[in-house]
Amino acid sequence: MEAGEEMETTVINYMKEHRMVEKKDHLVVGVSGGPDSMALLHFLWKYKEQWGADLTVAHVNHCLRGKDADLDQEMVESYCEERDIAHHTIKVDVARRAKELGLGVEETGREVRYDFFRTLLNNDPRGKIVTGHHRDDQVETVLMRILRGTGINGLQGMEPVRADGVLRPFLEISKEEILAYCKRESVPYRLDATNEQDTYHRNRLRLQLIPLLKTYNPRVEEALLRLSRQADEHQRYLDRQVERSWSACRREKGFSVALFLKEEALMQKSMLLRAAKEEKEKAPLESRHLDLALKKIRDQEDTVWQLDLPEGLQLRRSYDWLVLEKQGDKKTVDDFQYSLRPNKTYGFPRLGIIVELQEENPELFYGKQQKSNEIFMDYDRMIKIGTTLTLRQRKAGDRLLNTEGLPGRKLKKILIDKKVPVEVRDKIPVVALEHGVVWVPGSAESLCFQPTENTSRVLHITIYNVQEETND
């Protein structure tokens, strides 16, 4: 078997192992015109009939290299036209765009390319992006992450198949093999002179650091790839364990502090990362953020707090409850206030409740045990203190009426003592008169209006959730 055929066999087996391509897939191939992407395009074109996949070539002219960039574009277009391959090109002044965005040229170029690729996919469920990243790129990626500081997840390097459908079929072959393949298959390509300049961080790493490391270990690239594969095995195992612990601790949007604290530190950090990834695909949390979060969570004296994290994420604790979400996702509650009158039933679909008010015989209620969703009030005493009974949300400075009918304890303090979560407090309906709160269902009621043996009229208020029966 010749070298080119051996390379093709390696790539085909790698693609099968990772189930990269299926029949009728639409492959958008990022092609710059360099040897890596041109070899990839040639390989995919050669085998597309065998796979039954459609090819679309995407080329971005970054306007960074003047005439050379235009020649790259012409070569890619010519190659595609000769083989009847669908192709699309855009020209973007990346240097200017980077300046406008306040980003680096490399980062901006990457964003421009992938935005273009996704546009060409046009939300096609069979669509996938294919890039020419190879084994040497993987070595550079792992080394760069080590230098920046990374965990096991970062040591994995680039994935063969990303969660968003980006494929990297060449990760098992070297640059040297790619160049030999281009020569054997007569694949045209153009060299980017900027790849030999030490202006960019990755170039310095490839041109200076890796050759230096080879003087210590001639097989340093193999060692880094082996480290990457081992990290991948460890991370996959850890991910499975995290899912088990996550399922055990998970409660709707958040998770239990008590169950969370039973886990080992590694699992706790992994669960926080898992929560962050639910909100942002690329979780921006670093070790220092995770350490700070764990320090606060473990402080059992401070059980209500919020911690701002990068890129708009926020971790909130409310007693035994942890929630990590984007700050913009926090549900705000619209103001509500409704007048209530005796002997009427009100439905409030927006609040998910029904409120029933009935004037009753006091003999039925004197000394009777109330349920958490009802209150018995001395109606005559109530109207001496206030005439307007309302159902509303809590307000700043709210106080529960005391036994004399005057403002007493702060409602905020009562809810804190009851350990009502912060995010729930504004959603709880309260029954109030003009000068203070009469009743917070399930949490507090004023003793001012308790029926006595002298009560002549009782106002019986009941609040039902919409899913409850009202005749039990």
Short mmCIF file of C-alpha atoms in Angstrom, two decimals:
data_model
loop_
_atom_site.label_atom_id
_atom_site.label_comp_id
_atom_site.label_asym_id
_atom_site.label_seq_id
_atom_site.Cartn_x
_atom_site.Cartn_y
_atom_site.Cartn_z
CA MET A 1 0.00 0.00 0.00
CA GLU A 2 1.42 3.37 -1.04
CA ALA A 3 1.78 6.24 1.43
CA GLY A 4 -1.18 8.20 0.03
CA GLU A 5 -3.46 5.17 0.14
CA GLU A 6 -2.32 4.40 3.67
CA MET A 7 -3.20 7.94 4.74
CA GLU A 8 -6.65 7.68 3.15
CA THR A 9 -7.24 4.36 4.93
CA THR A 10 -6.22 5.93 8.26
CA VAL A 11 -8.64 8.82 7.75
CA ILE A 12 -11.50 6.57 6.60
CA ASN A 13 -11.11 4.32 9.63
CA TYR A 14 -10.90 7.36 11.93
CA MET A 15 -14.09 8.78 10.44
CA LYS A 16 -15.88 5.44 10.84
CA GLU A 17 -14.68 5.11 14.44
CA HIS A 18 -16.21 8.49 15.29
CA ARG A 19 -19.25 8.12 12.99
CA MET A 20 -18.51 11.39 11.29
CA VAL A 21 -20.43 11.10 8.02
CA GLU A 22 -23.75 9.49 7.15
CA LYS A 23 -25.63 9.21 3.91
CA LYS A 24 -27.18 12.48 2.66
CA ASP A 25 -25.08 14.61 5.03
CA HIS A 26 -24.36 18.14 3.85
CA LEU A 27 -20.68 18.88 4.46
CA VAL A 28 -19.53 22.50 4.52
CA VAL A 29 -15.75 22.34 4.09
CA GLY A 30 -13.65 25.26 5.29
CA VAL A 31 -10.93 25.73 2.65
CA SER A 32 -8.25 28.41 2.96
CA GLY A 33 -6.15 27.23 0.02
CA GLY A 34 -3.30 25.88 2.16
CA PRO A 35 -2.15 22.24 1.96
CA ASP A 36 -4.21 21.05 4.95
CA SER A 37 -7.59 22.24 3.72
CA MET A 38 -6.88 21.46 0.05
CA ALA A 39 -5.87 17.88 0.94
CA LEU A 40 -9.07 17.60 3.00
CA LEU A 41 -11.19 18.90 0.13
CA HIS A 42 -9.56 16.54 -2.35
CA PHE A 43 -10.05 13.57 -0.03
CA LEU A 44 -13.73 14.37 0.61
CA TRP A 45 -14.39 14.98 -3.09
CA LYS A 46 -12.73 11.66 -3.95
CA TYR A 47 -14.96 9.68 -1.55
CA LYS A 48 -18.18 11.70 -1.52
CA GLU A 49 -19.99 9.32 -3.89
CA GLN A 50 -19.09 6.40 -1.65
CA TRP A 51 -20.58 8.21 1.36
CA GLY A 52 -23.51 9.75 -0.48
CA ALA A 53 -22.73 13.17 1.01
CA ASP A 54 -23.05 16.64 -0.54
CA LEU A 55 -20.08 19.03 -0.49
CA THR A 56 -20.09 22.80 -0.21
CA VAL A 57 -16.78 24.67 -0.07
CA ALA A 58 -16.55 27.82 2.05
CA HIS A 59 -13.61 30.19 1.50
CA VAL A 60 -13.02 33.42 3.44
CA ASN A 61 -10.70 36.06 1.99
CA HIS A 62 -9.46 37.83 5.13
CA CYS A 63 -7.95 40.75 3.16
CA LEU A 64 -4.77 40.42 5.23
CA ARG A 65 -2.26 39.52 2.52
CA GLY A 66 -3.22 41.71 -0.43
CA LYS A 67 -2.70 40.06 -3.82
CA ASP A 68 -1.69 36.76 -2.22
CA ALA A 69 -5.11 36.47 -0.58
CA ASP A 70 -6.79 37.08 -3.94
CA LEU A 71 -4.63 34.36 -5.54
CA ASP A 72 -5.67 31.93 -2.76
CA GLN A 73 -9.30 32.67 -3.58
CA GLU A 74 -8.79 32.20 -7.34
CA MET A 75 -7.08 28.84 -6.84
CA VAL A 76 -9.84 27.48 -4.56
CA GLU A 77 -12.56 28.64 -6.93
CA SER A 78 -10.75 27.16 -9.94
CA TYR A 79 -10.30 23.78 -8.23
CA CYS A 80 -14.01 23.66 -7.33
CA GLU A 81 -15.22 24.73 -10.78
CA GLU A 82 -13.11 22.07 -12.52
CA ARG A 83 -14.78 19.40 -10.37
CA ASP A 84 -18.26 20.90 -10.26
CA ILE A 85 -18.10 21.42 -6.47
CA ALA A 86 -20.49 23.99 -4.98
CA HIS A 87 -18.46 26.84 -3.51
CA HIS A 88 -19.01 30.20 -1.81
CA THR A 89 -16.56 32.99 -1.02
CA ILE A 90 -16.76 36.14 1.08
CA LYS A 91 -14.23 38.95 1.52
CA VAL A 92 -13.94 40.47 4.99
CA ASP A 93 -11.45 43.07 6.16
CA VAL A 94 -10.61 41.10 9.30
CA ALA A 95 -8.02 43.60 10.59
CA ARG A 96 -10.60 46.38 10.47
CA ARG A 97 -13.29 44.17 12.02
CA ALA A 98 -10.91 43.18 14.83
CA LYS A 99 -10.22 46.84 15.60
CA GLU A 100 -13.94 47.63 15.69
CA LEU A 101 -14.63 44.73 18.04
CA GLY A 102 -11.55 45.24 20.19
CA LEU A 103 -10.44 41.65 19.57
CA GLY A 104 -7.29 40.02 18.21
CA VAL A 105 -6.96 39.36 14.49
CA GLU A 106 -6.76 35.57 15.00
CA GLU A 107 -9.87 35.47 17.18
CA THR A 108 -11.83 37.73 14.83
CA GLY A 109 -10.83 35.68 11.79
CA ARG A 110 -12.02 32.51 13.51
CA GLU A 111 -15.37 34.08 14.38
CA VAL A 112 -15.84 35.37 10.83
CA ARG A 113 -15.10 31.94 9.35
CA TYR A 114 -17.42 29.97 11.59
CA ASP A 115 -20.23 32.51 11.23
CA PHE A 116 -19.91 32.09 7.46
CA PHE A 117 -19.85 28.30 7.71
CA ARG A 118 -23.01 28.28 9.83
CA THR A 119 -24.74 30.62 7.41
CA LEU A 120 -24.10 28.13 4.60
CA LEU A 121 -25.49 25.30 6.72
CA ASN A 122 -28.76 27.25 6.87
CA ASN A 123 -30.00 25.22 9.87
CA ASP A 124 -29.86 22.03 7.80
CA PRO A 125 -30.28 19.15 10.31
CA ARG A 126 -27.91 17.07 8.14
CA GLY A 127 -25.37 19.87 7.95
CA LYS A 128 -21.83 19.53 9.33
CA ILE A 129 -18.74 21.74 9.21
CA VAL A 130 -15.46 20.04 8.26
CA THR A 131 -12.01 21.51 8.98
CA GLY A 132 -8.46 20.42 8.15
CA HIS A 133 -6.95 20.40 11.65
CA HIS A 134 -4.31 17.67 11.87
CA ARG A 135 -2.08 15.93 14.39
CA ASP A 136 0.51 18.72 14.53
CA ASP A 137 -2.28 21.21 15.30
CA GLN A 138 -3.41 18.93 18.12
CA VAL A 139 0.10 18.92 19.61
CA GLU A 140 0.22 22.72 19.48
CA THR A 141 -3.24 23.01 21.04
CA VAL A 142 -2.41 20.73 23.98
CA LEU A 143 0.92 22.47 24.60
CA MET A 144 -0.66 25.92 24.39
CA ARG A 145 -3.30 24.94 26.96
CA ILE A 146 -0.65 23.56 29.30
CA LEU A 147 1.20 26.88 29.13
CA ARG A 148 -1.97 28.84 29.84
CA GLY A 149 -3.00 26.49 32.64
CA THR A 150 -5.68 23.88 32.12
CA GLY A 151 -7.37 20.89 33.70
CA ILE A 152 -8.05 17.39 32.40
CA ASN A 153 -10.72 18.72 30.08
CA GLY A 154 -8.28 21.08 28.37
CA LEU A 155 -5.65 18.36 27.98
CA GLN A 156 -8.07 16.47 25.75
CA GLY A 157 -7.22 18.87 22.98
CA MET A 158 -9.50 19.22 19.97
CA GLU A 159 -12.39 16.79 19.65
CA PRO A 160 -12.82 14.70 16.47
CA VAL A 161 -16.52 15.57 16.54
CA ARG A 162 -17.66 18.68 18.37
CA ALA A 163 -21.08 18.95 19.97
CA ASP A 164 -22.06 21.61 17.41
CA GLY A 165 -21.31 19.33 14.45
CA VAL A 166 -17.74 20.39 13.55
CA LEU A 167 -15.73 17.45 12.16
CA ARG A 168 -11.94 17.06 12.15
CA PRO A 169 -11.11 13.95 10.09
CA PHE A 170 -7.34 14.64 9.89
CA LEU A 171 -6.48 14.61 13.61
CA GLU A 172 -4.64 11.29 13.29
CA ILE A 173 -2.32 12.35 10.44
CA SER A 174 0.69 14.65 10.42
CA LYS A 175 1.58 17.71 8.36
CA GLU A 176 4.32 15.69 6.70
CA GLU A 177 1.78 13.07 5.58
CA ILE A 178 -0.50 15.79 4.24
CA LEU A 179 2.26 17.34 2.13
CA ALA A 180 3.19 13.90 0.77
CA TYR A 181 -0.48 13.28 -0.06
CA CYS A 182 -0.77 16.57 -1.95
CA LYS A 183 2.31 15.66 -3.98
CA ARG A 184 1.08 12.15 -4.79
CA GLU A 185 -2.44 13.29 -5.72
CA SER A 186 -1.27 16.47 -7.52
CA VAL A 187 -3.36 18.61 -5.21
CA PRO A 188 -2.65 22.33 -5.72
CA TYR A 189 -2.14 24.53 -2.69
CA ARG A 190 -0.68 27.87 -1.68
CA LEU A 191 1.58 28.64 1.26
CA ASP A 192 0.82 31.47 3.65
CA ALA A 193 4.05 33.34 4.37
CA THR A 194 2.62 34.66 7.65
CA ASN A 195 2.73 31.10 9.03
CA GLU A 196 6.53 31.45 9.16
CA GLN A 197 6.43 34.74 11.07
CA ASP A 198 6.71 34.73 14.86
CA THR A 199 4.14 37.51 15.23
CA TYR A 200 1.41 35.15 16.40
CA HIS A 201 1.52 33.09 19.59
CA ARG A 202 0.83 29.75 17.89
CA ASN A 203 3.54 30.41 15.29
CA ARG A 204 6.13 31.05 18.02
CA LEU A 205 5.10 27.86 19.70
CA ARG A 206 5.52 25.87 16.48
CA LEU A 207 8.69 27.57 15.24
CA GLN A 208 10.55 28.06 18.52
CA LEU A 209 9.21 26.15 21.52
CA ILE A 210 8.52 22.72 20.03
CA PRO A 211 11.97 22.50 18.37
CA LEU A 212 13.50 23.47 21.73
CA LEU A 213 11.48 20.78 23.55
CA LYS A 214 12.68 18.21 21.03
CA THR A 215 16.23 18.77 22.25
CA TYR A 216 15.04 17.41 25.62
CA ASN A 217 12.78 14.71 24.19
CA PRO A 218 12.89 14.02 20.43
CA ARG A 219 9.48 12.34 20.75
CA VAL A 220 7.82 15.14 22.68
CA GLU A 221 4.97 15.35 20.15
CA GLU A 222 4.08 11.70 20.70
CA ALA A 223 4.24 12.27 24.47
CA LEU A 224 1.81 15.20 24.25
CA LEU A 225 -0.60 13.22 22.06
CA ARG A 226 -0.43 10.29 24.49
CA LEU A 227 -1.18 12.68 27.35
CA SER A 228 -4.14 14.02 25.38
CA ARG A 229 -5.58 10.55 24.78
CA GLN A 230 -5.17 9.59 28.45
CA ALA A 231 -6.86 12.82 29.52
CA ASP A 232 -9.72 12.03 27.16
CA GLU A 233 -10.20 8.60 28.77
CA HIS A 234 -10.18 10.11 32.27
CA GLN A 235 -12.56 12.90 31.29
CA ARG A 236 -15.06 10.51 29.71
CA TYR A 237 -15.13 8.44 32.90
CA LEU A 238 -15.47 11.59 35.02
CA ASP A 239 -18.32 12.85 32.82
CA ARG A 240 -20.29 9.67 33.48
CA GLN A 241 -19.79 10.03 37.24
CA VAL A 242 -20.79 13.70 37.08
CA GLU A 243 -24.04 12.81 35.32
CA ARG A 244 -24.92 10.37 38.12
CA SER A 245 -24.22 12.91 40.85
CA TRP A 246 -25.91 15.67 38.85
CA SER A 247 -29.10 13.62 38.53
CA ALA A 248 -29.08 12.90 42.28
CA CYS A 249 -28.63 16.58 43.29
CA ARG A 250 -30.71 18.17 40.53
CA ARG A 251 -34.00 19.82 41.41
CA GLU A 252 -35.63 21.74 38.55
CA LYS A 253 -33.40 24.76 37.86
CA GLY A 254 -30.98 24.30 40.75
CA PHE A 255 -29.53 21.66 43.02
CA SER A 256 -29.40 20.74 46.70
CA VAL A 257 -26.54 22.18 48.77
CA ALA A 258 -26.69 19.29 51.25
CA LEU A 259 -26.28 16.66 48.53
CA PHE A 260 -23.70 18.77 46.69
CA LEU A 261 -21.49 19.03 49.79
CA LYS A 262 -21.41 15.24 50.16
CA GLU A 263 -19.41 15.01 46.92
CA GLU A 264 -15.61 15.17 46.63
CA ALA A 265 -14.07 18.52 45.62
CA LEU A 266 -13.29 17.28 42.10
CA MET A 267 -16.90 16.24 41.60
CA GLN A 268 -18.18 19.53 43.04
CA LYS A 269 -16.09 21.54 40.57
CA SER A 270 -17.18 19.30 37.71
CA MET A 271 -20.83 19.78 38.66
CA LEU A 272 -20.43 23.56 38.68
CA LEU A 273 -18.86 23.36 35.22
CA ARG A 274 -21.74 21.13 34.14
CA ALA A 275 -24.22 23.73 35.37
CA ALA A 276 -22.32 26.53 33.61
CA LYS A 277 -22.31 24.62 30.31
CA GLU A 278 -26.09 24.37 30.46
CA GLU A 279 -26.16 28.16 30.27
CA LYS A 280 -23.18 28.74 27.96
CA GLU A 281 -21.75 26.08 25.64
CA LYS A 282 -18.21 27.25 26.35
CA ALA A 283 -18.23 27.57 30.11
CA PRO A 284 -15.99 30.56 31.01
CA LEU A 285 -15.18 29.31 34.52
CA GLU A 286 -11.54 28.94 35.51
CA SER A 287 -10.01 27.29 38.59
CA ARG A 288 -10.04 30.58 40.54
CA HIS A 289 -13.78 31.00 39.91
CA LEU A 290 -14.51 27.42 40.99
CA ASP A 291 -12.37 27.76 44.14
CA LEU A 292 -14.17 30.98 45.11
CA ALA A 293 -17.58 29.40 44.50
CA LEU A 294 -16.73 26.35 46.63
CA LYS A 295 -15.44 28.55 49.45
CA LYS A 296 -18.76 30.40 49.58
CA ILE A 297 -20.86 27.24 49.29
CA ARG A 298 -18.99 25.58 52.17
CA ASP A 299 -19.56 28.58 54.47
CA GLN A 300 -22.57 27.31 56.44
CA GLU A 301 -22.99 30.62 58.31
CA ASP A 302 -23.77 32.54 55.11
CA THR A 303 -26.65 30.75 53.39
CA VAL A 304 -28.14 33.52 51.24
CA TRP A 305 -25.86 35.18 48.68
CA GLN A 306 -25.10 35.67 45.01
CA LEU A 307 -21.75 35.48 43.23
CA ASP A 308 -21.19 37.17 39.87
CA LEU A 309 -19.12 35.07 37.46
CA PRO A 310 -17.67 35.78 33.98
CA GLU A 311 -19.84 36.49 30.93
CA GLY A 312 -23.02 37.25 32.82
CA LEU A 313 -23.24 34.02 34.81
CA GLN A 314 -24.37 34.20 38.41
CA LEU A 315 -24.31 31.60 41.18
CA ARG A 316 -26.99 32.12 43.84
CA ARG A 317 -27.53 30.35 47.12
CA SER A 318 -30.81 30.46 48.97
CA TYR A 319 -30.51 28.27 52.07
CA ASP A 320 -30.24 24.67 50.75
CA TRP A 321 -30.64 25.72 47.15
CA LEU A 322 -28.03 26.56 44.50
CA VAL A 323 -28.85 28.07 41.11
CA LEU A 324 -26.31 28.91 38.40
CA GLU A 325 -27.72 30.80 35.43
CA LYS A 326 -27.27 33.78 33.15
CA GLN A 327 -28.36 36.95 34.91
CA GLY A 328 -30.60 37.88 32.01
CA ASP A 329 -32.53 34.63 32.55
CA LYS A 330 -33.77 35.57 35.99
CA LYS A 331 -37.53 35.79 35.81
CA THR A 332 -38.86 39.18 36.81
CA VAL A 333 -42.33 39.39 38.30
CA ASP A 334 -44.75 41.99 36.98
CA ASP A 335 -46.38 44.11 39.67
CA PHE A 336 -49.83 42.94 40.69
CA GLN A 337 -52.46 44.31 43.05
CA TYR A 338 -56.14 43.31 43.14
CA SER A 339 -59.01 44.48 45.35
CA LEU A 340 -60.86 41.76 47.28
CA ARG A 341 -64.49 41.82 48.46
CA PRO A 342 -66.43 39.41 50.72
CA ASN A 343 -68.67 36.71 49.25
CA LYS A 344 -66.80 36.59 45.97
CA THR A 345 -64.48 34.14 44.20
CA TYR A 346 -61.61 35.45 42.09
CA GLY A 347 -59.52 33.62 39.52
CA PHE A 348 -55.99 34.85 38.81
CA PRO A 349 -54.61 32.73 35.93
CA ARG A 350 -51.37 34.72 35.80
CA LEU A 351 -50.70 33.84 39.44
CA GLY A 352 -52.03 30.31 39.09
CA ILE A 353 -54.46 30.71 42.03
CA ILE A 354 -58.14 31.06 42.95
CA VAL A 355 -59.13 33.24 45.94
CA GLU A 356 -62.43 32.67 47.71
CA LEU A 357 -63.83 35.08 50.34
CA GLN A 358 -66.93 34.10 52.34
CA GLU A 359 -68.66 35.82 55.26
CA GLU A 360 -69.49 32.96 57.66
CA ASN A 361 -71.13 32.14 60.99
CA PRO A 362 -68.45 32.68 63.70
CA GLU A 363 -69.59 29.60 65.64
CA LEU A 364 -68.18 27.45 62.83
CA PHE A 365 -64.69 28.89 63.19
CA TYR A 366 -64.04 29.84 66.80
CA GLY A 367 -61.15 27.66 68.02
CA LYS A 368 -60.98 25.73 64.76
CA GLN A 369 -57.55 24.75 63.39
CA GLN A 370 -56.73 26.59 60.17
CA LYS A 371 -55.09 25.02 57.12
CA SER A 372 -52.04 26.71 55.61
CA ASN A 373 -54.08 27.97 52.65
CA GLU A 374 -56.84 29.65 54.69
CA ILE A 375 -57.37 32.34 57.31
CA PHE A 376 -60.31 33.17 59.62
CA MET A 377 -60.69 36.89 60.38
CA ASP A 378 -62.89 38.94 62.68
CA TYR A 379 -64.53 40.94 59.93
CA ASP A 380 -65.91 43.77 62.09
CA ARG A 381 -62.52 44.37 63.72
CA MET A 382 -60.86 44.30 60.31
CA ILE A 383 -63.00 47.06 58.79
CA LYS A 384 -62.28 49.29 61.79
CA ILE A 385 -58.56 49.16 60.90
CA GLY A 386 -58.76 49.23 57.12
CA THR A 387 -61.47 49.22 54.49
CA THR A 388 -59.52 48.16 51.40
CA LEU A 389 -58.46 44.51 51.35
CA THR A 390 -56.03 43.69 48.54
CA LEU A 391 -54.09 40.77 47.10
CA ARG A 392 -50.66 41.94 45.97
CA GLN A 393 -46.98 41.14 45.92
CA ARG A 394 -44.74 42.25 48.78
CA LYS A 395 -43.35 45.78 48.80
CA ALA A 396 -40.21 47.30 50.27
CA GLY A 397 -40.78 48.09 53.95
CA ASP A 398 -43.83 45.82 54.32
CA ARG A 399 -44.69 44.94 57.93
CA LEU A 400 -47.14 42.45 59.41
CA LEU A 401 -49.89 44.08 61.46
CA ASN A 402 -49.49 43.35 65.18
CA THR A 403 -52.21 42.54 67.73
CA GLU A 404 -53.13 46.25 67.98
CA GLY A 405 -53.48 46.54 64.22
CA LEU A 406 -50.27 48.58 63.90
CA PRO A 407 -47.26 47.80 61.67
CA GLY A 408 -45.11 45.20 63.46
CA ARG A 409 -42.34 42.84 62.26
CA LYS A 410 -40.80 43.42 58.87
CA LEU A 411 -42.10 41.01 56.28
CA LYS A 412 -38.59 40.58 54.85
CA LYS A 413 -37.32 39.34 58.24
CA ILE A 414 -40.24 36.93 58.55
CA LEU A 415 -39.54 35.42 55.12
CA ILE A 416 -35.83 35.12 55.92
CA ASP A 417 -36.64 33.31 59.18
CA LYS A 418 -38.97 31.00 57.24
CA LYS A 419 -36.11 30.39 54.77
CA VAL A 420 -38.21 31.36 51.79
CA PRO A 421 -35.84 31.50 48.76
CA VAL A 422 -34.99 35.01 47.57
CA GLU A 423 -36.18 34.35 44.03
CA VAL A 424 -39.58 33.16 45.35
CA ARG A 425 -40.36 36.03 47.70
CA ASP A 426 -41.65 38.47 45.08
CA LYS A 427 -43.91 35.78 43.63
CA ILE A 428 -45.78 35.08 46.88
CA PRO A 429 -49.18 36.82 47.01
CA VAL A 430 -49.91 38.64 50.28
CA VAL A 431 -53.25 39.82 51.64
CA ALA A 432 -53.00 43.35 52.98
CA LEU A 433 -54.91 46.36 54.26
CA GLU A 434 -53.89 49.97 53.70
CA HIS A 435 -51.46 50.06 56.65
CA GLY A 436 -49.89 46.62 56.59
CA VAL A 437 -49.91 42.95 55.75
CA VAL A 438 -52.65 40.72 57.13
CA TRP A 439 -51.62 37.33 55.80
CA VAL A 440 -48.83 35.61 53.86
CA PRO A 441 -50.23 32.18 52.93
CA GLY A 442 -48.15 29.42 54.45
CA SER A 443 -45.75 31.83 56.17
CA ALA A 444 -47.37 34.40 58.49
CA GLU A 445 -50.65 35.96 59.62
CA SER A 446 -51.59 38.89 61.81
CA LEU A 447 -52.98 37.92 65.22
CA CYS A 448 -55.02 41.11 65.25
CA PHE A 449 -58.04 39.57 63.57
CA GLN A 450 -58.32 36.15 65.19
CA PRO A 451 -61.98 35.35 65.94
CA THR A 452 -63.01 35.40 69.61
CA GLU A 453 -66.17 34.47 71.48
CA ASN A 454 -67.34 38.05 70.89
CA THR A 455 -66.89 37.91 67.11
CA SER A 456 -70.16 38.45 65.22
CA ARG A 457 -68.90 38.00 61.66
CA VAL A 458 -66.03 35.89 60.27
CA LEU A 459 -64.38 36.50 56.93
CA HIS A 460 -63.05 33.17 55.66
CA ILE A 461 -60.38 33.55 52.95
CA THR A 462 -59.07 30.52 51.08
CA ILE A 463 -56.41 30.44 48.38
CA TYR A 464 -56.25 27.44 46.03
CA ASN A 465 -53.68 26.57 43.45
CA VAL A 466 -55.39 26.12 40.10
CA GLN A 467 -54.66 22.39 40.07
CA GLU A 468 -56.33 21.87 43.48
CA GLU A 469 -59.99 21.03 44.02
CA THR A 470 -61.99 23.76 45.80
CA ASN A 471 -64.57 21.43 47.39
CA ASP A 472 -62.44 19.13 49.55
#
